[in-house]
Amino acid sequence: MSTIQGTGGAAARPAKSVRVVIVDDHAIFRSGLKADLDASIHVVGEAATVEQAIAVIAEQRPDVVLLDVHLPGGLGGGGREVIAGSAPLLSATRFLALSVSDAAEDVVAVIRAGARGYVTKTVSGAEITDAVFRVAGGDAVFSPRLAGFVLDAFGTAPADIADDELDKLSARELEVMRLIARGYSYKEVAKELFISIKTVETHVSAVLRKLQLSSRHELTKWAAERRLL
Amino acid sequence: MTTLPARPPLARSSDRVIAGVCSGLALHLGWPVKTVRWGMVLASFAGGAGLVFYAWLWIMVPTADEAARRNTRRPASPIAPAVSRPAAATTDDDGSPTGAAGSGPAGTGATPGAPWFRVRGMRYGKEILLGCGLLLVAGIMIAQLLGVDVSLGTLIPAAAVLGGASIAWMQLDETRRAGLVDKTKADQAGGWGRLAAGLALVVAGVLVMVSGSGSWEQTWLALLASVAVLGGVVLVLLPWALKFWRDLEAERAGRIRETERAEIAAHLHDSVLQTLALIQRRAGNEHDVVRLARAQERELRGWLFQDHGRESGQLSDRIKAAAAEVEDLLGNAVEVVTVGDAAMTEAHEALVQASREAMLNASRHGGGTVSVYLEASDGQAEIFIKDRGPGFELGNVPSDRLGVRESIIGRMKRHGGSAAILSTDDGTEVRLRLPAAENAEGKP
């Protein structure tokens, strides 16, 4: 229940419905997820392998792809490879990673490949629905665990002004990440820090961008220690 | 030892000068090793009978380790350690070795351990000794036969062949090879050197024997020709040898994979399948099913994603263990996120206990998933335990309820930390903080 919290209100949801492609190699999981998703989410395609996924995504051009981290086929790169194969569509299509794995290598690899967020497969349908709308709206979706990975990778000391801005999190971003890691929803984070939800979302997106773009020494080292590179 | 002396089976001992035949024989017969050795040497002069006998035993009698391995399926007997005691440090010796020459019943022939360390101490000296011995034998033979002058031309090469072969074969001996693997590269180079020397001796001996003349000129020519032939043979056979080697490697890798798969299958069987069976039997009880599934998930996750490089028993492990315990106890999920880690101290122990109490409360009263966040750095360790229950007012908790006041707040204060409890309608968060100052005091 706590894995991912949304704003909880319908205000965050765009008026139009969202077109979604589900990529997962387990047919049972796909059908279960489809049944769990909100009625305003239209599943326009399904895929079970890397090749199928790239083809379906190119054909359907969905708003959001729910992407399993581990997939058969392709060169063995799983979800990461699907994102790489759909690179030209990244501006219009957003990827939300789904995984049963909490392993840092799986999560960070898909995020760095371009996914806009990550949720575990054990979360409820309502939570995934919320995450889909959030990602479709251009925001990032952070679970407490992903926030923990970020804090682990970037360190918990705030950035100096002299630092390369990609290399460290600002004091405010750190605060936001810490609260998310503690299980706070975006709304609760906003309340705790006396800022608007929009500002929280901005901070989270900035962190996501840093996670994707930073080539910082410590991040590389952190990743290498966990055999992510 | 009155009627039938119980004898250890005949096996080549690892207390060796050449191949351990003599000491093995001595052990088997219950004679002193020296007697056997001298007997063997003396017998060698009787038309080479000793040499032939030695060579025959070398080929036919297994080493103690081989024999032990061959008989591993037999019930262990107290005899094997006696035979292979000198090697007991490197090999496990279960099973009773049975010599090719037939074995006596296992008994109490536990002779005291052979002077292993002495032999070890002069490992190279042994080789020199062997070389000298061979030279001596050759010299004596030459002297004996010099007057007749019949086969000087064949005896020297024959001696060379024998000596070279024994030097080279020693490399092949199982125990020695196993030892070589453990030792340094220098020793391995030495092994190759000995092999090459043995080979050279044999080749030279064979050449001289075949060419049948003492003329250096002819010998050189023949040597050149034979080296050329050998080179050609190597050239032709090398691809085969390489292929064979690669096949062997592939097979070995395959076997390792097979073992790994078997281990995984065993683990899945022991844990996952059992749990699935349990879940099916308890399908009616939702609470039980969730609890079982969570526990199994946790176990499997721990097994799959375990970070082997990390030290265990650190603060984060303890917090995760406490969370698992609470999850098992009350059935609600407890999600733990950790950043950084710290070694356990007495104060950290208190921190773990306080967190456990807080998790129990959160799970019991919150009723849903509990979020736990641990952040440990050099300066301090902080733990946040959050639930989404209805919340409570600390002031309203009866003073005789010690859970919160004593186990959490009091405990943290006693160990130099602090605890804060923040409760709203959206849930409760317990914040525990432990500065590292106490550790710093303990360190210098």
XYZ file of C-alpha atoms in Angstrom:
673
model
C 0.000 0.000 0.000
C 2.793 2.372 0.772
C 4.927 1.519 -2.181
C 3.612 4.320 -4.282
C 1.330 7.087 -3.267
C -0.225 9.552 -5.561
C -1.840 12.824 -4.829
C -4.978 10.850 -4.227
C -7.162 13.420 -5.947
C -8.612 13.263 -9.413
C -7.163 16.714 -10.020
C -3.876 15.216 -11.109
C -5.516 13.162 -13.795
C -5.746 14.468 -17.304
C -9.258 14.720 -18.677
C -8.660 12.359 -21.542
C -8.149 8.677 -21.109
C -4.709 7.145 -21.272
C -3.628 4.565 -23.831
C -1.427 1.899 -22.366
C 0.617 -1.051 -23.619
C 1.405 -3.787 -21.117
C 4.679 -5.612 -21.597
C 5.148 -8.670 -19.433
C 6.049 -12.240 -20.244
C 3.465 -13.693 -17.860
C 0.039 -13.820 -19.483
C -1.623 -14.280 -16.098
C -0.048 -11.130 -14.775
C -1.025 -9.173 -17.899
C -4.663 -10.154 -17.668
C -4.734 -9.553 -13.930
C -3.235 -6.119 -14.344
C -5.675 -5.284 -17.108
C -8.577 -6.170 -14.854
C -7.109 -4.119 -12.018
C -6.560 -0.913 -13.979
C -9.046 1.937 -13.881
C -11.717 2.096 -16.595
C -10.241 5.310 -17.960
C -7.092 3.450 -18.916
C -7.300 1.740 -22.274
C -4.987 -1.142 -22.817
C -4.273 -0.947 -26.541
C -1.675 -3.638 -26.787
C 0.201 -6.398 -25.018
C 3.590 -7.957 -25.572
C 5.530 -10.799 -24.033
C 9.010 -10.425 -25.526
C 11.444 -7.656 -26.337
C 10.775 -7.885 -30.099
C 6.999 -7.964 -29.702
C 7.159 -5.016 -27.337
C 9.190 -2.827 -29.679
C 6.853 -3.675 -32.556
C 3.642 -3.069 -30.597
C 4.910 0.194 -29.140
C 5.971 1.476 -32.563
C 2.572 0.550 -33.988
C 0.301 1.780 -31.199
C 2.329 4.746 -29.944
C 0.731 4.563 -26.511
C 0.930 7.253 -23.847
C 2.358 4.895 -21.295
C 4.096 1.541 -21.454
C 3.898 -0.648 -18.371
C 7.156 -2.459 -18.719
C 8.402 -5.538 -16.918
C 12.082 -5.295 -16.077
C 12.806 -8.918 -16.942
C 11.770 -9.977 -20.420
C 12.799 -12.813 -22.692
C 14.012 -12.253 -26.228
C 16.184 -9.619 -27.819
C 19.778 -9.513 -26.699
C 18.862 -10.371 -23.137
C 18.598 -6.765 -22.009
C 14.972 -7.080 -20.921
C 13.040 -3.866 -20.267
C 16.120 -1.741 -20.793
C 16.393 -3.028 -24.334
C 12.748 -2.224 -25.071
C 13.302 1.384 -24.010
C 16.457 1.613 -26.083
C 14.613 0.131 -29.060
C 11.837 2.688 -28.698
C 14.170 5.646 -28.283
C 12.633 7.754 -31.089
C 9.246 7.641 -29.341
C 10.499 8.628 -25.914
C 9.174 12.169 -26.193
C 5.582 10.976 -26.593
C 5.615 7.596 -24.906
C 6.509 7.251 -21.255
C 7.736 4.093 -19.640
C 6.769 2.924 -16.179
C 8.852 0.002 -14.965
C 7.174 -2.869 -13.149
C 9.200 -5.418 -11.331
C 9.027 -8.146 -8.775
C 12.664 -7.507 -8.187
C 13.842 -4.976 -5.667
C 17.418 -5.411 -6.757
C 19.196 -2.140 -7.358
C 20.692 -3.332 -10.633
C 17.294 -4.002 -12.165
C 15.667 -0.809 -10.987
C 18.449 1.640 -11.656
C 19.212 0.103 -15.051
C 15.706 0.739 -16.435
C 15.522 4.181 -14.873
C 18.810 5.156 -16.435
C 17.605 3.736 -19.741
C 14.762 6.262 -19.651
C 11.858 4.918 -17.590
C 9.938 7.607 -15.734
C 9.338 5.563 -12.649
C 9.250 2.200 -11.031
C 6.648 0.305 -9.020
C 6.716 -3.196 -7.607
C 4.236 -5.699 -8.938
C 2.743 -6.239 -5.509
C 1.082 -2.802 -5.345
C -2.664 -2.489 -5.816
C -4.442 -1.702 -9.060
C -5.438 1.738 -7.773
C -1.845 2.587 -7.075
C -0.688 1.463 -10.507
C -3.529 3.442 -12.070
C -2.398 6.494 -10.183
C 1.194 5.935 -11.236
C 0.113 5.572 -14.883
C -1.692 8.919 -14.809
C 1.235 10.534 -13.085
C 3.715 9.259 -15.666
C 1.347 10.175 -18.517
C 1.259 13.690 -17.125
C 5.038 13.893 -17.388
C 5.879 13.329 -13.741
C 8.197 10.842 -12.205
C 7.002 8.044 -9.968
C 9.237 7.188 -7.079
C 8.698 4.317 -4.693
C 10.303 4.467 -1.251
C 12.808 1.885 -2.390
C 13.821 3.839 -5.478
C 14.227 6.910 -3.288
C 16.450 4.794 -1.049
C 18.591 3.782 -4.008
C 18.893 7.421 -5.048
C 19.980 8.480 -1.574
C 22.414 5.607 -1.452
C 23.880 6.491 -4.833
C 24.067 10.271 -4.493
C 24.931 10.325 -0.834
C 22.999 12.101 1.850
C 25.078 15.267 1.972
C 23.618 18.252 0.090
C 25.420 19.773 -2.862
C 27.739 22.746 -2.578
C 27.215 25.506 -5.046
C 30.557 24.680 -6.628
C 29.506 21.131 -7.434
C 28.345 20.117 -10.827
C 24.623 20.314 -10.484
C 24.134 16.862 -11.957
C 26.395 15.260 -9.422
C 24.546 15.887 -6.226
C 21.066 16.501 -4.982
C 20.154 19.903 -3.629
C 19.182 20.183 -0.005
C 15.526 20.413 -0.979
C 15.699 17.421 -3.281
C 17.332 15.449 -0.511
C 14.519 16.352 1.847
C 11.937 15.255 -0.700
C 13.751 11.990 -1.364
C 14.085 11.271 2.351
C 10.386 11.783 2.917
C 9.477 9.553 -0.010
C 11.836 6.916 1.315
C 10.027 7.200 4.642
C 6.785 6.289 2.916
C 5.273 9.777 2.479
C 2.977 10.423 -0.432
C 3.612 13.475 -2.614
C 0.752 15.190 -0.829
C 2.222 14.454 2.562
C 5.645 15.605 1.402
C 4.121 18.879 0.257
C 2.379 19.333 3.575
C 5.481 18.490 5.588
C 7.711 20.882 3.655
C 5.078 23.619 3.236
C 5.348 23.565 -0.547
C 2.856 22.774 -3.279
C 2.414 19.318 -4.788
C 3.539 20.788 -8.093
C 6.843 21.796 -6.488
C 7.283 18.298 -5.089
C 6.736 16.904 -8.560
C 9.293 19.316 -9.957
C 11.853 18.194 -7.421
C 11.171 14.530 -8.102
C 11.495 15.055 -11.849
C 14.779 16.877 -11.296
C 16.077 13.964 -9.250
C 15.014 11.551 -11.960
C 16.851 13.616 -14.549
C 19.999 13.616 -12.427
C 19.741 9.890 -11.932
C 19.470 9.411 -15.681
C 22.120 11.877 -16.762
C 24.689 11.969 -14.038
C 27.985 10.346 -14.826
C 29.305 11.289 -11.471
C 32.195 9.338 -10.149
C 30.443 8.125 -7.028
C 27.384 7.027 -8.951
C 29.564 5.016 -11.284
C 31.377 3.523 -8.363
C 28.148 2.777 -6.568
C 26.818 1.092 -9.673
C 30.022 -0.814 -10.284
C 30.012 -2.164 -6.749
C 26.588 -3.557 -7.417
C 27.598 -4.787 -10.851
C 25.147 -2.459 -12.619
C 27.562 -1.362 -15.317
C 49.151 -59.538 17.002
C 49.234 -63.143 18.089
C 47.371 -65.173 15.524
C 46.792 -63.244 12.359
C 48.337 -59.819 12.307
C 45.774 -57.424 10.871
C 47.349 -55.651 7.956
C 46.676 -52.365 6.353
C 45.857 -52.826 2.690
C 48.627 -52.309 0.218
C 48.609 -48.745 -1.033
C 51.289 -46.330 -2.030
C 52.006 -43.997 0.792
C 52.489 -40.280 0.453
C 55.643 -40.563 2.501
C 57.737 -41.150 -0.525
C 61.173 -41.043 -2.055
C 60.143 -42.036 -5.574
C 56.550 -43.186 -5.639
C 55.809 -44.282 -2.108
C 55.974 -47.954 -2.998
C 58.477 -48.900 -0.321
C 56.803 -47.108 2.541
C 53.433 -48.483 1.447
C 54.889 -51.960 1.344
C 56.518 -51.444 4.717
C 53.235 -50.351 6.194
C 51.497 -53.325 4.705
C 54.083 -55.827 5.920
C 54.713 -54.138 9.214
C 58.445 -53.833 8.540
C 60.603 -50.782 9.026
C 60.602 -48.582 5.967
C 64.383 -48.442 5.828
C 64.669 -52.224 5.631
C 62.262 -52.370 2.751
C 64.062 -49.592 0.921
C 67.496 -51.131 1.295
C 66.067 -54.479 0.363
C 64.644 -52.986 -2.774
C 67.961 -51.344 -3.652
C 69.874 -54.568 -3.040
C 67.362 -56.557 -5.047
C 67.977 -54.175 -7.913
C 71.477 -55.593 -8.263
C 70.106 -59.063 -8.641
C 69.667 -58.647 -12.339
C 67.440 -55.630 -11.815
C 64.774 -57.673 -10.066
C 64.207 -54.951 -7.511
C 63.724 -52.347 -10.220
C 61.228 -54.491 -12.064
C 59.375 -55.296 -8.852
C 59.316 -51.623 -7.909
C 58.050 -50.559 -11.312
C 55.380 -53.242 -11.256
C 54.126 -52.154 -7.833
C 54.225 -48.509 -8.882
C 51.937 -49.235 -11.795
C 49.617 -51.690 -10.081
C 49.211 -50.324 -6.571
C 46.980 -47.297 -6.150
C 47.924 -44.406 -3.929
C 46.234 -44.189 -0.603
C 44.020 -41.352 -1.868
C 42.996 -43.190 -5.009
C 42.186 -46.260 -3.011
C 40.215 -44.192 -0.538
C 38.257 -42.551 -3.324
C 37.576 -45.866 -4.970
C 36.049 -47.116 -1.771
C 34.169 -44.075 -0.616
C 30.915 -45.969 -0.753
C 32.139 -48.461 1.730
C 31.542 -47.758 5.365
C 34.361 -45.815 6.831
C 36.809 -47.760 8.875
C 39.443 -46.558 11.235
C 42.078 -47.886 8.959
C 42.202 -45.278 6.259
C 43.569 -42.539 8.473
C 46.435 -44.791 9.390
C 47.382 -45.313 5.796
C 47.052 -41.795 4.621
C 47.662 -39.944 7.805
C 50.557 -37.946 6.383
C 48.244 -36.581 3.757
C 45.343 -36.099 6.119
C 45.857 -32.379 6.038
C 45.072 -32.150 2.350
C 42.667 -34.961 1.684
C 39.742 -36.384 3.491
C 40.359 -39.977 4.100
C 37.185 -41.895 4.539
C 36.670 -45.406 3.337
C 39.094 -48.235 3.571
C 41.601 -48.413 0.783
C 41.892 -51.775 -0.849
C 45.109 -52.528 -2.620
C 45.244 -54.160 -6.025
C 47.271 -56.922 -4.475
C 44.344 -57.916 -2.309
C 43.610 -56.498 1.047
C 43.664 -57.885 4.491
C 40.731 -57.136 6.749
C 40.709 -53.714 8.188
C 42.273 -53.694 11.553
C 44.218 -51.741 14.056
C 47.425 -51.403 12.098
C 47.709 -47.780 13.004
C 51.398 -47.250 12.827
C 52.604 -43.905 14.007
C 52.550 -41.205 11.376
C 55.433 -41.228 8.946
C 58.040 -38.471 9.231
C 56.078 -36.253 6.899
C 57.584 -32.952 7.835
C 61.084 -34.241 7.346
C 60.301 -35.182 3.779
C 58.507 -31.928 3.213
C 61.435 -29.956 4.518
C 63.810 -31.303 1.878
C 61.533 -31.604 -1.085
C 64.213 -30.692 -3.573
C 66.832 -32.631 -1.680
C 64.747 -35.700 -2.428
C 65.105 -35.163 -6.137
C 68.819 -34.665 -5.834
C 69.023 -37.797 -3.757
C 67.161 -39.703 -6.411
C 69.427 -38.397 -9.140
C 72.520 -39.333 -7.149
C 71.112 -42.767 -6.463
C 70.442 -43.338 -10.132
C 73.910 -42.155 -11.047
C 75.388 -44.403 -8.426
C 73.493 -47.417 -9.707
C 74.546 -46.611 -13.239
C 78.144 -46.150 -12.120
C 78.229 -49.405 -10.204
C 76.763 -51.258 -13.131
C 79.292 -49.721 -15.430
C 82.102 -50.665 -13.113
C 80.788 -54.184 -12.827
C 80.502 -54.665 -16.518
C 83.458 -52.585 -17.626
C 85.774 -55.567 -17.729
C 83.461 -57.488 -20.030
C 82.647 -54.359 -21.981
C 79.505 -55.930 -23.373
C 76.717 -53.464 -23.007
C 78.114 -50.186 -21.852
C 76.501 -48.640 -24.868
C 73.089 -49.956 -23.855
C 73.317 -49.713 -20.090
C 73.915 -45.972 -19.885
C 71.071 -45.106 -22.223
C 68.834 -47.588 -20.451
C 69.645 -45.986 -17.135
C 68.983 -42.589 -18.661
C 65.632 -43.742 -19.985
C 64.631 -45.227 -16.660
C 65.748 -42.206 -14.691
C 64.103 -39.776 -17.056
C 60.890 -41.731 -17.088
C 60.689 -41.890 -13.329
C 61.394 -38.181 -13.005
C 58.679 -37.389 -15.513
C 56.154 -39.838 -14.096
C 56.530 -38.471 -10.629
C 54.823 -35.408 -11.975
C 51.815 -37.450 -12.905
C 51.342 -38.888 -9.486
C 47.976 -37.835 -8.219
C 48.856 -36.569 -4.792
C 51.802 -34.658 -6.104
C 49.722 -33.018 -8.786
C 47.103 -32.036 -6.283
C 49.868 -30.554 -4.199
C 51.219 -28.635 -7.147
C 47.923 -26.912 -7.656
C 48.081 -25.513 -4.155
C 51.617 -24.381 -4.345
C 53.093 -21.303 -5.890
C 53.872 -20.770 -9.520
C 57.564 -21.187 -8.901
C 56.884 -24.732 -7.803
C 54.775 -25.343 -10.857
C 57.593 -24.078 -13.012
C 59.830 -26.490 -11.173
C 57.408 -29.267 -12.001
C 57.513 -28.412 -15.670
C 61.280 -28.196 -15.471
C 61.471 -31.676 -14.008
C 59.131 -32.971 -16.671
C 61.275 -31.442 -19.399
C 64.451 -32.845 -17.853
C 62.926 -36.303 -17.658
C 61.770 -36.074 -21.241
C 65.195 -34.954 -22.426
C 66.851 -37.827 -20.582
C 64.487 -40.361 -22.093
C 64.860 -39.018 -25.598
C 68.621 -38.935 -25.354
C 68.711 -42.429 -23.905
C 66.441 -43.862 -26.574
C 68.473 -42.156 -29.257
C 71.765 -43.485 -28.084
C 70.275 -46.913 -27.627
C 68.826 -46.981 -31.108
C 71.774 -45.421 -32.862
C 73.892 -47.964 -31.017
C 77.142 -46.037 -31.247
C 79.017 -43.760 -28.930
C 79.930 -41.426 -31.730
C 78.888 -37.872 -30.854
C 78.597 -36.840 -34.451
C 76.049 -39.495 -35.255
C 74.207 -38.867 -32.014
C 73.881 -35.180 -32.777
C 72.525 -35.915 -36.202
C 70.039 -38.380 -34.817
C 69.097 -35.898 -32.090
C 68.430 -33.233 -34.673
C 66.358 -35.609 -36.750
C 64.344 -36.805 -33.790
C 63.716 -33.285 -32.543
C 62.499 -32.413 -36.021
C 60.207 -35.448 -36.005
C 58.931 -34.584 -32.543
C 58.282 -31.041 -33.678
C 56.304 -32.331 -36.641
C 54.288 -34.647 -34.435
C 53.540 -31.835 -32.007
C 52.481 -29.616 -34.882
C 50.079 -32.241 -36.145
C 48.708 -33.210 -32.747
C 48.460 -29.726 -31.251
C 45.031 -28.892 -32.703
C 43.683 -32.180 -31.406
C 45.193 -31.576 -28.033
C 43.735 -28.089 -27.919
C 40.325 -29.343 -28.984
C 40.479 -32.046 -26.375
C 41.437 -29.509 -23.765
C 38.606 -27.208 -24.740
C 36.101 -30.041 -24.688
C 37.326 -30.924 -21.264
C 36.927 -27.332 -20.099
C 33.452 -27.120 -21.601
C 32.445 -30.318 -19.916
C 33.749 -29.067 -16.618
C 31.870 -25.792 -16.970
C 28.766 -27.764 -17.854
C 29.146 -29.864 -14.770
C 29.498 -26.772 -12.598
C 26.344 -25.336 -14.152
C 24.592 -28.606 -13.539
C 25.575 -28.528 -9.887
C 24.349 -24.972 -9.577
C 21.045 -25.850 -11.185
C 20.655 -28.784 -8.865
C 21.263 -26.508 -5.920
C 18.676 -24.030 -7.123
C 16.188 -26.808 -7.745
C 16.802 -28.141 -4.268
C 16.291 -24.717 -2.769
C 13.098 -24.089 -4.706
C 11.833 -27.462 -3.675
C 12.640 -26.966 -0.036
C 11.191 -23.525 0.252
C 8.929 -22.366 -2.534
C 7.132 -25.592 -3.344
C 6.519 -26.312 0.307
C 5.083 -22.871 0.819
C 2.894 -23.161 -2.274
C 1.541 -26.430 -0.940
C 0.825 -24.766 2.393
C -0.890 -21.865 0.675
C -3.153 -24.220 -1.239
C -4.138 -25.984 1.943
C -4.892 -22.703 3.698
C -6.600 -21.108 0.716
C -9.624 -20.296 2.861
C -7.729 -18.122 5.296
C -6.720 -14.916 3.585
C -4.585 -13.737 6.471
C -2.556 -16.928 6.510
C -2.099 -16.916 2.764
C -0.798 -13.365 2.742
C 1.493 -14.074 5.643
C 2.882 -17.200 4.014
C 3.367 -15.476 0.700
C 5.136 -12.547 2.325
C 7.414 -14.766 4.349
C 8.288 -16.840 1.306
C 8.868 -13.759 -0.795
C 11.210 -12.384 1.816
C 13.118 -15.624 2.059
C 13.461 -16.003 -1.694
C 14.466 -12.379 -2.110
C 17.118 -12.742 0.522
C 18.442 -15.802 -1.246
C 18.400 -14.301 -4.749
C 19.600 -10.777 -4.144
C 21.906 -11.340 -1.254
C 24.895 -9.067 -1.519
C 27.725 -11.455 -0.813
C 30.304 -8.739 -0.679
C 28.689 -7.081 2.300
C 29.281 -7.834 5.893
C 26.319 -9.348 7.605
C 25.140 -8.556 11.064
C 25.219 -4.833 10.430
C 22.519 -2.452 11.602
C 20.512 -2.701 8.376
C 20.423 -6.490 8.578
C 19.198 -6.338 12.141
C 16.464 -3.868 11.249
C 15.371 -6.051 8.341
C 15.346 -9.087 10.587
C 13.217 -7.229 13.135
C 10.838 -6.155 10.364
C 10.571 -9.755 9.149
C 9.787 -10.882 12.668
C 7.039 -8.306 13.066
C 5.650 -9.215 9.665
C 5.479 -12.875 10.624
C 3.938 -12.071 13.963
C 1.162 -9.750 12.847
C 0.778 -10.387 9.140
C 0.978 -6.800 7.939
C 3.694 -5.969 5.447
C 6.680 -4.045 6.760
C 8.635 -2.354 3.974
C 12.205 -1.533 4.884
C 14.365 0.928 2.965
C 17.924 1.416 4.146
C 20.521 3.965 3.184
C 24.012 3.509 4.525
C 24.911 1.140 7.300
C 26.654 0.952 10.634
C 28.353 -1.670 12.739
C 26.386 -2.793 15.757
C 27.151 -1.367 19.186
C 25.295 -1.616 22.457
C 23.466 1.598 21.697
C 22.551 0.302 18.246
C 21.151 -2.779 19.922
C 18.836 -0.510 21.886
C 17.940 1.264 18.663
C 16.981 -2.046 17.045
C 14.867 -2.996 20.066
C 13.111 0.371 20.083
C 12.455 0.108 16.328
C 11.044 -3.356 16.791
C 8.673 -2.074 19.452
C 7.650 0.783 17.186
C 7.089 -1.597 14.273
C 4.956 -3.846 16.456
C 2.831 -0.885 17.521
C 2.552 0.412 13.976
C 1.567 -2.956 12.604
C -0.885 -3.672 15.431
C -2.615 -0.293 15.529
C -1.962 1.005 12.050
C -3.405 -2.089 10.441
C -1.779 -1.605 7.059
C 1.654 -1.574 5.515
C 4.360 -0.159 7.742
C 7.140 1.877 6.139
C 10.534 1.740 7.794
C 13.386 3.943 6.687
C 16.885 3.661 8.085
C 19.547 6.197 7.321
C 22.929 5.559 8.858
C 25.946 7.762 8.342
C 29.141 8.499 10.232
C 27.400 11.047 12.372
C 24.227 9.289 13.393
C 21.656 6.640 12.717
C 18.033 7.586 12.141
C 15.056 5.314 11.839
C 11.552 6.329 10.813
C 8.625 4.003 11.301
C 5.437 5.128 9.631
C 1.984 3.652 9.529
C -1.323 4.882 8.151
C -3.544 4.025 11.047
C -5.947 6.337 12.821
C -3.192 7.763 15.002
C -3.202 8.371 18.729
C -2.405 10.989 21.323
C 0.550 10.155 23.514
C -1.105 11.955 26.404
C -4.101 9.654 26.147
C -2.049 6.500 26.521
C -2.583 5.184 30.038
C 0.504 5.569 32.164
C 0.648 1.869 32.925
C 1.140 1.053 29.266
C 4.874 0.871 28.929
C 5.164 0.089 25.228
C 5.675 3.560 23.904
C 6.968 5.399 26.918
C 9.445 2.842 28.228
C 10.387 0.610 25.341
C 10.749 3.375 22.801
C 11.262 6.812 24.309
C 12.909 5.764 27.571
C 15.168 3.238 25.922
C 16.414 5.719 23.340
C 17.078 8.349 25.990
C 19.022 5.940 28.155
C 21.373 5.258 25.260
C 21.956 8.863 24.366
C 19.452 8.992 21.552
C 16.076 10.577 21.126
C 12.632 9.501 20.029
C 9.762 11.561 18.713
C 6.273 10.391 17.941
C 4.186 12.281 15.485
C 0.595 11.230 15.185
C -2.045 12.708 12.916
C -5.261 11.442 11.412
C -3.264 10.191 8.427
C -1.087 7.968 10.498
C 1.728 7.856 12.969
C 5.425 8.251 12.518
C 7.996 7.281 15.098
C 11.355 8.973 14.634
C 14.329 7.469 16.385
C 17.687 9.140 16.326
C 20.983 7.893 17.708
C 24.036 10.141 17.419
C 27.328 8.421 16.835
C 28.913 10.393 19.671
C 28.822 7.314 21.865
C 30.719 5.319 19.297
C 33.256 8.088 18.985
C 33.827 7.958 22.720
C 34.381 4.255 22.593
C 36.825 4.336 19.695
C 39.763 6.539 20.669
